[in-house]
Amino acid sequence: MQAARIHAQAGRRALVQTSRRATLLRHASVRTSKRLVSTEAAPVTPPPPPPPQHSRYQRILQTTGRITLFTLLAGTGLFWYIAHKDRTPGVQLPHDPSKKTLVVLGSGWGATSLLTALDTADYNVYVISPRNYFLFTPLLPSVATGTISPRSILQPTRYITRHKERQVSVIEAAATDVDPHAKTVTFADNSEVQGLISSTTIKYDYLVYAVGAEIQTFNIPGVKENACFMKELDDAEKMQRRFMDCLESAAFPGQSQAEVDRLLHMVVVGGGPTGVELSGELHDFLEEDLRSWYPELASSIRITLVEALPSVLPMFSKQLIDYTESTFKEAKIDILTKTMVKEIKEKSVVLQMPDKTIAEVPCGMVVWAAGNTLRGVTRELMAKVPEEQTNRRGLTVDESLRMKGADGIFAIGDCTATSYAPTAQVAAQEGSYLARVLKQLAKKDAVAAQLDEAKALSDNDPEKKTLVEKLESQHAKLEKLRPFRYSHQGSLAYIGSDRAIADLPFFSGGNLATGGVATYLFWRSAYLSKLFSLRNRALVATDWIKVKLFGRDTSRE
């Protein structure tokens, strides 16, 4: 029986194991079927393809585009900010009775450079000038031919003075008298509309005499009556009108060929930078515009440059003089050197040729660009200190630009007789130098006031002696003014046909003489940088672009 029970138990265990195996097989079958059903219901998606790889050239273009966009946005923002700042001057300090009075006569290169660099907080400043603006004279020939609009090279004086810390009084008047002994300046309103008071006198502590010069005619008959000049804005506009008058008169029906040739003969007297640049601008006007709008007259237009010296542009190197003359020869601009003007008539100019013969040359217009002379008010000032002022070329000044024989007067620019050439570059550097001198004088006056207060202290004060000695030492140092030293930055001139010449200092004692189209681009960039405001730079650059696109205006007012 026992054996039967054992056999029955073994049978039951085998049955249980078989049942378990069947159950496991069923579960495995169900799981497998589920996986199959899931696989059939949702097929496996392939992985996304990798992003396309940009070439190196494409990456460079993208980077360049981003940089360009950023630069344009930043440049536009900066341009707007500077323009807005220039148009909205802030509140200024009023005149302080305790400050000394500084009077500036003139608004040219020297005076404007002085006002730009001057710290007006140290003085009560008065600016007196017949014109209330600064004129960028190197571009006057461009105005005369319509390349640049007249307003583009004007900088109102108040655009400078209104941005100063202390108020500056700008008075449009002409100085009629300067009394170096009483330290007074008398001036008169010279405008067409005048008030009840048109002349007055003010006192000064310091006077900056920067009235410039006027046209030198050498007492040649007919110059004032029949010639055009190239010194003021009115001169350039008058020359432009005269030139267009000659063209339209030559186009009048029935004119003989001889009369047409006379009307279209333009004579420029003076072989300096102004005369050379004007000749080049006239040639550009002819080639770029007049040949299109006056084809029947263009071949009759002649330009003659007259110079009394052996060569034009004597301040440039021989290499550049030769280059200029060869360029003018290609442009069919006649150069008459060693030739003197004896008389200017209404329809001709009388010349003394190199062989001393006299020739009367018919012409329609004569432009006089042959030098400067002193103004009447300057001669009168020199006559008041005859012992010290003996140079007929201009005011004699010391190494610190102080007028000899007068206390408190500084003289700069074309009205002085110095060893430097009467150029805009010299006057600008003199103005900047004088601003530093006036700052030093203001510090000296402040130290002198402190010294007086220190000396007034009680003798029992233990610090008095040390303080007085310190202030006396400072005062002695401030009394010594550094002499003016001119640093020549080079000479530039435009010679027409998109060419310019440059004589630039190179290292120590050397010169770099260049000419051509690249120098012309440098000439333009240099003149843009010399303009005193962003407004003028934008206007001049826009004028150049307009002329390139649309040409010059040939209408006559």
Coordinates of C-alpha atoms in Angstrom, one line a residue:
M1 CA 0.0 0.0 0.0
Q2 CA 2.8 2.3 0.8
A3 CA 4.3 1.8 -2.6
A4 CA 0.9 2.7 -4.2
R5 CA 0.8 6.0 -2.2
I6 CA 4.3 6.9 -3.3
H7 CA 3.4 6.1 -6.9
A8 CA 0.2 8.3 -6.7
Q9 CA 2.1 11.3 -5.3
A10 CA 4.7 11.1 -8.0
G11 CA 2.0 11.0 -10.6
R12 CA 0.3 14.1 -9.1
R13 CA 3.7 16.0 -9.0
A14 CA 4.3 15.2 -12.7
L15 CA 0.8 16.4 -13.5
V16 CA 1.3 19.7 -11.7
Q17 CA 4.6 20.2 -13.5
T18 CA 3.0 19.5 -16.8
S19 CA 0.2 21.9 -16.0
R20 CA 2.8 24.6 -15.1
R21 CA 4.7 24.1 -18.3
A22 CA 1.5 24.4 -20.3
T23 CA 0.6 27.6 -18.4
L24 CA 4.1 29.1 -19.1
L25 CA 3.8 28.2 -22.7
R26 CA 0.4 29.9 -23.0
H27 CA 1.8 33.1 -21.3
A28 CA 4.8 33.1 -23.6
S29 CA 2.5 32.6 -26.6
V30 CA 0.3 35.5 -25.5
R31 CA 3.3 37.8 -25.0
T32 CA 4.7 36.9 -28.4
S33 CA 1.4 37.5 -30.1
K34 CA 1.1 40.9 -28.4
R35 CA 4.5 41.9 -29.6
L36 CA 3.7 40.8 -33.1
V37 CA 0.4 42.7 -33.0
S38 CA 2.1 45.8 -31.6
T39 CA 4.8 45.6 -34.3
E40 CA 2.3 45.2 -37.1
A41 CA 0.1 48.1 -35.7
A42 CA 3.0 50.7 -35.4
P43 CA 5.9 50.2 -37.8
V44 CA 9.3 51.5 -36.6
T45 CA 10.1 55.0 -38.0
P46 CA 13.6 55.6 -39.3
P47 CA 15.8 58.2 -37.4
P48 CA 15.8 61.8 -38.9
P49 CA 18.5 62.6 -41.3
P50 CA 21.4 64.8 -40.0
P51 CA 21.2 68.6 -40.7
P52 CA 22.9 69.7 -43.9
Q53 CA 26.4 70.9 -43.4
H54 CA 27.0 74.4 -44.7
S55 CA 30.1 75.0 -46.7
R56 CA 32.9 77.3 -45.4
Y57 CA 32.0 79.9 -48.0
Q58 CA 28.4 80.0 -46.8
R59 CA 29.4 80.4 -43.2
I60 CA 31.7 83.3 -44.2
L61 CA 28.8 85.0 -46.1
Q62 CA 26.4 84.5 -43.1
T63 CA 29.0 85.9 -40.7
T64 CA 29.8 88.8 -43.0
G65 CA 26.1 89.6 -43.4
R66 CA 25.5 89.6 -39.6
I67 CA 28.5 91.9 -39.0
T68 CA 27.4 94.2 -41.8
L69 CA 23.8 94.4 -40.5
F70 CA 25.1 95.1 -37.0
T71 CA 27.5 97.8 -38.3
L72 CA 24.8 99.5 -40.2
L73 CA 22.4 99.5 -37.2
A74 CA 25.1 100.7 -34.9
G75 CA 26.4 103.4 -37.3
T76 CA 22.9 104.7 -37.9
G77 CA 22.2 104.9 -34.2
L78 CA 25.5 106.7 -33.6
F79 CA 24.9 109.1 -36.5
W80 CA 21.4 109.9 -35.1
Y81 CA 22.8 110.4 -31.6
I82 CA 25.5 112.8 -32.6
A83 CA 23.2 114.7 -34.9
H84 CA 20.6 115.0 -32.2
K85 CA 23.2 116.1 -29.7
D86 CA 24.5 118.8 -32.0
R87 CA 21.0 120.1 -32.6
T88 CA 20.0 120.3 -28.9
P89 CA 22.6 122.3 -26.8
G90 CA 22.1 122.3 -23.1
V91 CA 21.8 125.0 -20.4
Q92 CA 24.9 127.2 -20.1
L93 CA 26.4 129.1 -17.2
P94 CA 25.8 132.9 -17.4
H95 CA 28.6 135.4 -17.5
D96 CA 30.4 135.8 -14.2
P97 CA 31.4 139.3 -13.2
S98 CA 34.4 137.8 -11.3
K99 CA 35.8 136.3 -14.5
K100 CA 38.0 138.2 -16.9
T101 CA 36.7 139.2 -20.3
L102 CA 38.0 137.6 -23.4
V103 CA 37.2 139.2 -26.8
V104 CA 37.8 137.2 -30.0
L105 CA 37.8 139.2 -33.3
G106 CA 37.1 137.0 -36.3
S107 CA 35.5 133.7 -37.1
G108 CA 38.0 132.2 -39.5
W109 CA 40.4 129.2 -39.1
G110 CA 42.3 130.6 -36.1
A111 CA 39.3 131.9 -34.2
T112 CA 37.1 128.8 -34.8
S113 CA 39.9 126.4 -33.7
L114 CA 40.4 128.5 -30.6
L115 CA 36.6 128.5 -29.8
T116 CA 36.5 124.7 -30.4
A117 CA 39.2 124.0 -27.8
L118 CA 38.6 126.8 -25.4
D119 CA 37.3 126.2 -21.8
T120 CA 34.8 129.0 -21.6
A121 CA 34.2 128.4 -17.9
D122 CA 37.4 130.4 -17.2
Y123 CA 36.3 133.6 -19.0
N124 CA 33.4 135.8 -20.2
V125 CA 33.8 135.4 -23.9
Y126 CA 32.7 137.7 -26.7
V127 CA 33.1 136.8 -30.4
I128 CA 32.9 139.7 -32.8
S129 CA 32.9 139.1 -36.6
P130 CA 31.3 140.5 -39.7
R131 CA 30.0 137.0 -40.5
N132 CA 28.3 134.7 -38.0
Y133 CA 29.7 131.6 -39.4
F134 CA 33.0 129.7 -40.2
L135 CA 33.7 129.2 -43.9
F136 CA 35.7 126.1 -45.0
T137 CA 37.8 128.0 -47.6
P138 CA 39.6 125.0 -49.2
L139 CA 36.4 124.0 -50.9
L140 CA 35.5 127.4 -52.3
P141 CA 36.6 126.4 -55.8
S142 CA 34.1 123.5 -55.7
V143 CA 31.3 125.9 -54.7
A144 CA 32.3 128.2 -57.6
T145 CA 31.7 125.4 -60.2
G146 CA 28.5 123.9 -58.5
T147 CA 30.2 120.8 -57.2
I148 CA 29.2 121.6 -53.7
S149 CA 26.3 123.7 -52.3
P150 CA 27.3 126.9 -50.6
R151 CA 25.6 126.0 -47.3
S152 CA 27.5 122.7 -47.1
I153 CA 30.8 124.4 -46.1
L154 CA 29.3 126.9 -43.6
Q155 CA 29.4 126.2 -39.9
P156 CA 27.4 128.8 -37.8
T157 CA 29.6 130.1 -35.0
R158 CA 26.8 129.5 -32.5
Y159 CA 26.8 125.8 -33.4
I160 CA 30.1 125.8 -31.5
T161 CA 29.6 128.3 -28.8
R162 CA 26.2 127.0 -27.7
H163 CA 27.8 123.7 -26.7
K164 CA 30.2 125.4 -24.3
E165 CA 30.0 125.3 -20.5
R166 CA 29.6 129.0 -20.1
Q167 CA 27.6 131.4 -22.4
V168 CA 29.5 133.0 -25.3
S169 CA 28.2 136.2 -26.8
V170 CA 28.3 136.1 -30.6
I171 CA 28.1 139.6 -32.2
E172 CA 27.8 140.0 -36.0
A173 CA 29.7 143.3 -36.4
A174 CA 32.9 144.6 -37.9
A175 CA 35.7 145.9 -35.6
T176 CA 36.4 149.5 -36.4
D177 CA 39.0 150.3 -33.8
V178 CA 41.2 148.6 -31.2
D179 CA 42.8 150.7 -28.4
P180 CA 45.7 148.7 -26.9
H181 CA 46.3 151.3 -24.2
A182 CA 42.7 151.6 -22.9
K183 CA 42.0 147.9 -23.7
T184 CA 38.8 148.6 -25.7
V185 CA 37.3 147.4 -28.9
T186 CA 34.9 149.5 -30.9
F187 CA 32.7 147.7 -33.4
A188 CA 29.7 148.5 -35.7
D189 CA 26.8 146.6 -37.2
N190 CA 27.3 146.3 -40.9
S191 CA 24.1 144.4 -41.8
E192 CA 21.3 145.8 -44.0
V193 CA 18.9 146.0 -41.1
Q194 CA 20.1 147.9 -38.1
G195 CA 18.6 148.8 -34.7
L196 CA 18.7 152.0 -32.8
I197 CA 22.2 151.1 -31.6
S198 CA 24.6 150.1 -34.3
S199 CA 28.0 150.9 -32.8
T200 CA 29.5 150.4 -29.3
T201 CA 32.7 149.8 -27.4
I202 CA 33.6 147.1 -24.9
K203 CA 36.6 146.6 -22.6
Y204 CA 38.7 143.4 -22.6
D205 CA 41.2 141.8 -20.4
Y206 CA 42.5 139.5 -23.2
L207 CA 42.0 140.1 -26.9
V208 CA 42.5 137.5 -29.6
Y209 CA 43.1 139.4 -32.8
A210 CA 42.2 137.0 -35.7
V211 CA 40.6 139.3 -38.4
G212 CA 42.5 137.7 -41.3
A213 CA 43.5 139.6 -44.4
E214 CA 41.9 141.0 -47.5
I215 CA 42.6 140.6 -51.3
Q216 CA 45.9 142.0 -52.5
T217 CA 45.5 143.7 -55.8
F218 CA 49.0 145.3 -56.0
N219 CA 47.3 148.5 -57.2
I220 CA 46.9 147.0 -60.6
P221 CA 44.3 148.9 -62.6
G222 CA 40.9 147.2 -63.1
V223 CA 41.4 144.3 -60.6
K224 CA 38.7 145.5 -58.2
E225 CA 36.3 146.6 -60.9
N226 CA 36.6 143.7 -63.4
A227 CA 37.9 140.6 -61.7
C228 CA 36.2 137.9 -59.6
F229 CA 37.9 136.9 -56.3
M230 CA 38.0 133.6 -54.5
K231 CA 38.1 134.5 -50.8
E232 CA 34.6 134.7 -49.4
L233 CA 31.4 132.8 -50.2
D234 CA 30.0 135.7 -52.1
D235 CA 33.0 135.6 -54.4
A236 CA 32.4 132.0 -55.3
E237 CA 28.8 132.6 -56.0
K238 CA 29.6 135.7 -58.1
M239 CA 32.1 133.7 -60.1
Q240 CA 29.6 131.0 -60.8
R241 CA 27.0 133.5 -62.0
R242 CA 29.6 135.2 -64.2
F243 CA 30.7 131.9 -65.7
M244 CA 27.1 130.9 -66.6
D245 CA 26.5 134.4 -68.0
C246 CA 29.5 133.9 -70.3
L247 CA 28.1 130.6 -71.5
E248 CA 24.6 131.9 -72.2
S249 CA 25.9 135.0 -73.9
A250 CA 28.1 132.9 -76.1
A251 CA 25.0 130.8 -77.0
F252 CA 23.0 133.9 -78.1
P253 CA 22.2 133.7 -81.8
G254 CA 24.4 135.6 -84.2
Q255 CA 27.6 135.8 -82.1
S256 CA 30.7 135.7 -84.2
Q257 CA 33.2 132.9 -83.5
A258 CA 35.8 135.5 -82.3
E259 CA 33.3 136.8 -79.7
V260 CA 32.4 133.3 -78.7
D261 CA 36.1 132.5 -78.2
R262 CA 36.5 135.6 -76.1
L263 CA 33.4 134.9 -73.9
L264 CA 34.5 131.4 -73.2
H265 CA 38.1 132.2 -72.3
M266 CA 38.6 131.9 -68.5
V267 CA 41.7 133.4 -67.0
V268 CA 42.8 132.4 -63.5
V269 CA 45.5 134.6 -61.9
G270 CA 47.6 133.0 -59.2
G271 CA 49.4 129.7 -59.3
G272 CA 48.9 128.7 -55.7
P273 CA 46.6 126.0 -54.4
T274 CA 43.4 128.1 -54.9
G275 CA 44.2 129.0 -58.5
V276 CA 45.3 125.4 -59.4
E277 CA 42.2 123.8 -57.8
L278 CA 39.9 126.3 -59.4
S279 CA 41.4 125.5 -62.8
G280 CA 40.9 121.8 -62.2
E281 CA 37.3 122.3 -61.1
L282 CA 36.5 124.3 -64.2
H283 CA 38.0 121.6 -66.4
D284 CA 35.8 119.0 -64.6
F285 CA 32.7 121.1 -65.1
L286 CA 33.5 121.3 -68.8
E287 CA 34.3 117.6 -69.3
E288 CA 31.6 116.1 -67.1
D289 CA 28.6 118.5 -67.7
L290 CA 29.1 121.2 -70.3
R291 CA 30.0 118.8 -73.1
S292 CA 26.6 117.2 -72.6
W293 CA 24.4 120.4 -72.3
Y294 CA 26.4 122.8 -74.4
P295 CA 28.0 120.6 -77.1
E296 CA 28.1 123.5 -79.6
L297 CA 30.2 125.6 -77.2
A298 CA 32.3 123.0 -75.3
S299 CA 35.1 123.0 -77.9
S300 CA 35.5 126.7 -77.6
I301 CA 36.0 126.9 -73.8
R302 CA 39.6 127.7 -72.8
I303 CA 41.3 127.9 -69.3
T304 CA 44.5 129.8 -68.8
L305 CA 46.4 129.9 -65.5
V306 CA 48.7 132.9 -65.0
E307 CA 51.6 132.9 -62.5
A308 CA 54.3 135.5 -62.0
L309 CA 56.7 133.0 -60.4
P310 CA 58.8 130.5 -62.4
S311 CA 56.4 127.6 -61.5
V312 CA 53.0 127.0 -60.1
L313 CA 52.6 125.5 -56.5
P314 CA 56.0 126.7 -55.3
M315 CA 55.3 125.1 -51.9
F316 CA 55.3 121.6 -53.4
S317 CA 58.2 119.4 -54.5
K318 CA 59.6 119.6 -58.0
Q319 CA 58.2 116.2 -58.8
L320 CA 54.6 117.2 -58.0
I321 CA 55.0 120.5 -59.9
D322 CA 56.0 118.6 -63.0
Y323 CA 53.1 116.2 -62.5
T324 CA 50.6 119.0 -62.2
E325 CA 51.9 120.7 -65.3
S326 CA 51.8 117.5 -67.3
T327 CA 48.2 116.9 -66.1
F328 CA 47.2 120.4 -67.1
K329 CA 48.8 119.9 -70.5
E330 CA 46.7 116.7 -71.0
A331 CA 43.6 118.6 -69.9
K332 CA 44.5 121.5 -72.4
I333 CA 44.8 124.0 -69.6
D334 CA 47.4 126.7 -70.5
I335 CA 49.9 127.6 -67.9
L336 CA 51.7 131.0 -68.3
T337 CA 54.6 131.3 -65.8
K338 CA 56.9 134.3 -65.4
T339 CA 53.9 136.3 -66.6
M340 CA 52.6 139.4 -64.8
V341 CA 49.2 141.1 -65.1
K342 CA 49.4 144.7 -65.9
E343 CA 45.8 145.6 -66.3
I344 CA 42.4 144.0 -66.3
K345 CA 39.9 145.5 -68.7
E346 CA 36.2 144.7 -69.1
K347 CA 36.8 142.3 -72.0
S348 CA 40.5 141.5 -71.8
V349 CA 43.6 141.2 -69.6
V350 CA 46.9 142.9 -70.3
L351 CA 49.9 140.6 -69.6
Q352 CA 53.6 141.1 -69.5
M353 CA 55.1 138.0 -71.0
P354 CA 58.4 136.4 -69.9
D355 CA 60.3 138.2 -72.7
K356 CA 58.9 141.6 -71.3
T357 CA 56.5 142.0 -74.3
I358 CA 53.0 143.2 -73.6
A359 CA 50.0 141.2 -74.8
E360 CA 46.3 142.0 -74.5
V361 CA 44.4 138.7 -74.2
P362 CA 40.6 138.8 -74.9
C363 CA 38.7 136.9 -72.2
G364 CA 35.2 136.6 -70.7
M365 CA 36.1 136.3 -67.0
V366 CA 39.2 136.8 -64.9
V367 CA 39.5 135.2 -61.4
W368 CA 42.0 136.8 -59.1
A369 CA 43.7 134.5 -56.6
A370 CA 47.0 136.2 -56.2
G371 CA 47.6 137.0 -52.5
N372 CA 46.5 138.8 -49.4
T373 CA 47.1 142.1 -47.7
L374 CA 46.4 143.7 -44.3
R375 CA 43.0 145.1 -43.4
G376 CA 42.6 148.8 -42.6
V377 CA 41.8 148.1 -38.9
T378 CA 45.1 146.1 -38.6
R379 CA 47.1 149.0 -40.1
E380 CA 45.5 151.4 -37.6
L381 CA 46.3 149.1 -34.7
M382 CA 50.0 148.9 -35.8
A383 CA 50.1 152.7 -36.0
K384 CA 49.3 152.9 -32.3
V385 CA 52.5 151.1 -31.3
P386 CA 54.9 152.2 -34.0
E387 CA 58.0 151.4 -32.0
E388 CA 57.3 147.7 -31.9
Q389 CA 55.1 147.2 -35.0
T390 CA 57.5 147.9 -37.9
N391 CA 56.8 144.9 -40.2
R392 CA 54.6 145.9 -43.1
R393 CA 53.6 142.3 -43.7
G394 CA 51.5 142.1 -40.5
L395 CA 51.5 142.2 -36.7
T396 CA 54.7 141.3 -35.0
V397 CA 54.2 138.7 -32.3
D398 CA 56.5 136.9 -29.8
E399 CA 57.0 133.1 -29.6
S400 CA 53.8 132.8 -27.6
L401 CA 51.8 134.8 -30.2
R402 CA 51.5 137.9 -28.0
M403 CA 51.5 141.1 -29.9
K404 CA 54.6 143.1 -29.2
G405 CA 54.0 146.6 -27.7
A406 CA 50.5 145.7 -26.4
D407 CA 49.4 144.1 -23.1
G408 CA 46.8 141.3 -23.3
I409 CA 46.6 141.0 -27.1
F410 CA 47.2 137.8 -28.9
A411 CA 47.3 137.7 -32.7
I412 CA 46.9 134.7 -35.0
G413 CA 46.3 133.9 -38.6
D414 CA 46.9 135.9 -41.8
C415 CA 47.1 139.2 -40.0
T416 CA 50.5 138.4 -38.4
A417 CA 54.0 138.5 -39.8
T418 CA 55.6 135.2 -38.8
S419 CA 58.1 132.7 -40.3
Y420 CA 55.2 130.5 -41.2
A421 CA 53.1 130.5 -44.4
P422 CA 49.7 132.2 -44.1
T423 CA 47.7 129.0 -44.5
A424 CA 44.6 127.6 -42.8
Q425 CA 46.8 124.8 -41.3
V426 CA 49.0 127.3 -39.5
A427 CA 46.0 129.4 -38.2
A428 CA 44.2 126.3 -36.9
Q429 CA 47.2 125.1 -35.0
E430 CA 47.7 128.6 -33.6
G431 CA 44.1 128.7 -32.4
S432 CA 44.4 125.3 -30.6
Y433 CA 47.7 126.4 -29.0
L434 CA 46.2 129.7 -27.8
A435 CA 43.3 127.8 -26.1
R436 CA 45.9 126.0 -24.0
V437 CA 47.7 129.2 -23.2
L438 CA 44.5 130.9 -22.1
K439 CA 43.7 127.9 -19.9
Q440 CA 47.2 128.3 -18.3
L441 CA 46.6 132.0 -17.8
A442 CA 43.3 131.3 -16.0
K443 CA 45.1 128.9 -13.7
K444 CA 47.8 131.5 -13.0
D445 CA 45.1 134.1 -12.1
A446 CA 43.5 131.6 -9.7
V447 CA 46.8 130.8 -8.1
A448 CA 47.5 134.5 -7.8
A449 CA 44.2 135.0 -5.9
Q450 CA 45.0 132.1 -3.6
L451 CA 48.4 133.6 -3.0
D452 CA 46.9 136.9 -2.0
E453 CA 44.7 135.2 0.5
A454 CA 47.6 133.2 1.9
K455 CA 49.6 136.3 2.4
A456 CA 46.7 137.9 4.3
L457 CA 46.8 135.1 6.9
S458 CA 48.1 135.9 10.4
D459 CA 51.9 135.7 10.9
N460 CA 51.2 133.4 13.8
D461 CA 49.7 130.8 11.5
P462 CA 52.4 128.0 11.4
E463 CA 51.3 126.9 7.9
K464 CA 51.4 130.3 6.3
K465 CA 55.1 130.2 5.2
T466 CA 54.8 126.7 3.7
L467 CA 51.5 127.6 1.8
V468 CA 52.9 130.9 0.5
E469 CA 56.1 129.2 -0.8
K470 CA 54.0 126.5 -2.5
L471 CA 51.7 128.9 -4.2
E472 CA 54.6 131.2 -5.3
S473 CA 56.3 128.2 -6.9
Q474 CA 53.1 127.2 -8.8
H475 CA 52.7 130.8 -9.9
A476 CA 56.2 131.0 -11.2
K477 CA 55.7 127.8 -13.2
L478 CA 52.4 129.1 -14.7
E479 CA 54.0 132.3 -15.8
K480 CA 56.3 130.5 -18.2
L481 CA 54.4 129.9 -21.5
R482 CA 55.6 127.3 -23.9
P483 CA 56.4 128.8 -27.3
F484 CA 54.3 128.0 -30.3
R485 CA 55.7 125.3 -32.5
Y486 CA 54.1 124.6 -35.9
S487 CA 53.9 121.0 -37.0
H488 CA 53.5 120.7 -40.8
Q489 CA 51.0 118.0 -41.6
G490 CA 51.5 118.2 -45.4
S491 CA 50.1 120.0 -48.4
L492 CA 47.2 118.9 -50.6
A493 CA 45.8 120.2 -53.9
Y494 CA 43.2 119.0 -56.4
I495 CA 44.3 119.3 -60.0
G496 CA 41.2 118.1 -61.8
S497 CA 40.4 114.9 -63.7
D498 CA 39.9 113.0 -60.4
R499 CA 43.5 113.5 -59.5
A500 CA 45.2 115.2 -56.6
I501 CA 48.7 115.7 -55.3
A502 CA 50.0 115.4 -51.7
D503 CA 53.3 116.4 -50.2
L504 CA 53.4 114.7 -46.8
P505 CA 56.0 114.6 -44.1
F506 CA 57.6 111.1 -43.8
F507 CA 59.4 110.1 -40.7
S508 CA 62.1 112.6 -39.6
G509 CA 63.0 115.1 -42.3
G510 CA 61.6 113.1 -45.2
N511 CA 58.8 113.8 -47.6
L512 CA 56.3 111.6 -49.3
A513 CA 55.2 113.0 -52.7
T514 CA 52.2 111.3 -54.3
G515 CA 49.8 112.1 -57.1
G516 CA 46.9 110.4 -58.9
V517 CA 43.5 108.9 -58.3
A518 CA 44.4 107.3 -55.0
T519 CA 45.7 110.6 -53.7
Y520 CA 42.5 112.2 -54.9
L521 CA 40.5 109.8 -52.6
F522 CA 42.9 110.7 -49.8
W523 CA 42.3 114.4 -50.5
R524 CA 38.6 114.0 -50.2
S525 CA 38.8 112.0 -47.0
A526 CA 41.3 114.5 -45.5
Y527 CA 39.0 117.4 -46.3
L528 CA 36.0 115.6 -44.8
S529 CA 37.9 115.0 -41.6
K530 CA 38.9 118.7 -41.3
L531 CA 35.3 119.9 -41.4
F532 CA 34.2 120.9 -37.9
S533 CA 30.9 119.0 -37.6
L534 CA 29.1 115.9 -38.6
R535 CA 26.5 118.1 -40.3
N536 CA 29.0 119.6 -42.7
R537 CA 30.6 116.2 -43.4
A538 CA 27.2 114.7 -44.3
L539 CA 26.3 117.6 -46.5
V540 CA 29.6 117.7 -48.4
A541 CA 29.6 113.9 -48.9
T542 CA 26.0 114.1 -50.1
D543 CA 26.9 116.9 -52.6
W544 CA 29.7 114.8 -54.0
I545 CA 27.3 111.8 -54.5
K546 CA 24.7 114.0 -56.1
V547 CA 27.1 115.4 -58.6
K548 CA 28.4 111.9 -59.5
L549 CA 24.8 110.7 -60.1
F550 CA 23.1 113.7 -61.6
G551 CA 25.8 116.2 -62.6
R552 CA 26.2 119.8 -61.8
D553 CA 23.4 122.4 -62.1
T554 CA 23.7 124.6 -65.1
S555 CA 20.8 126.9 -64.4
R556 CA 21.4 130.6 -64.1
E557 CA 19.9 132.7 -61.3

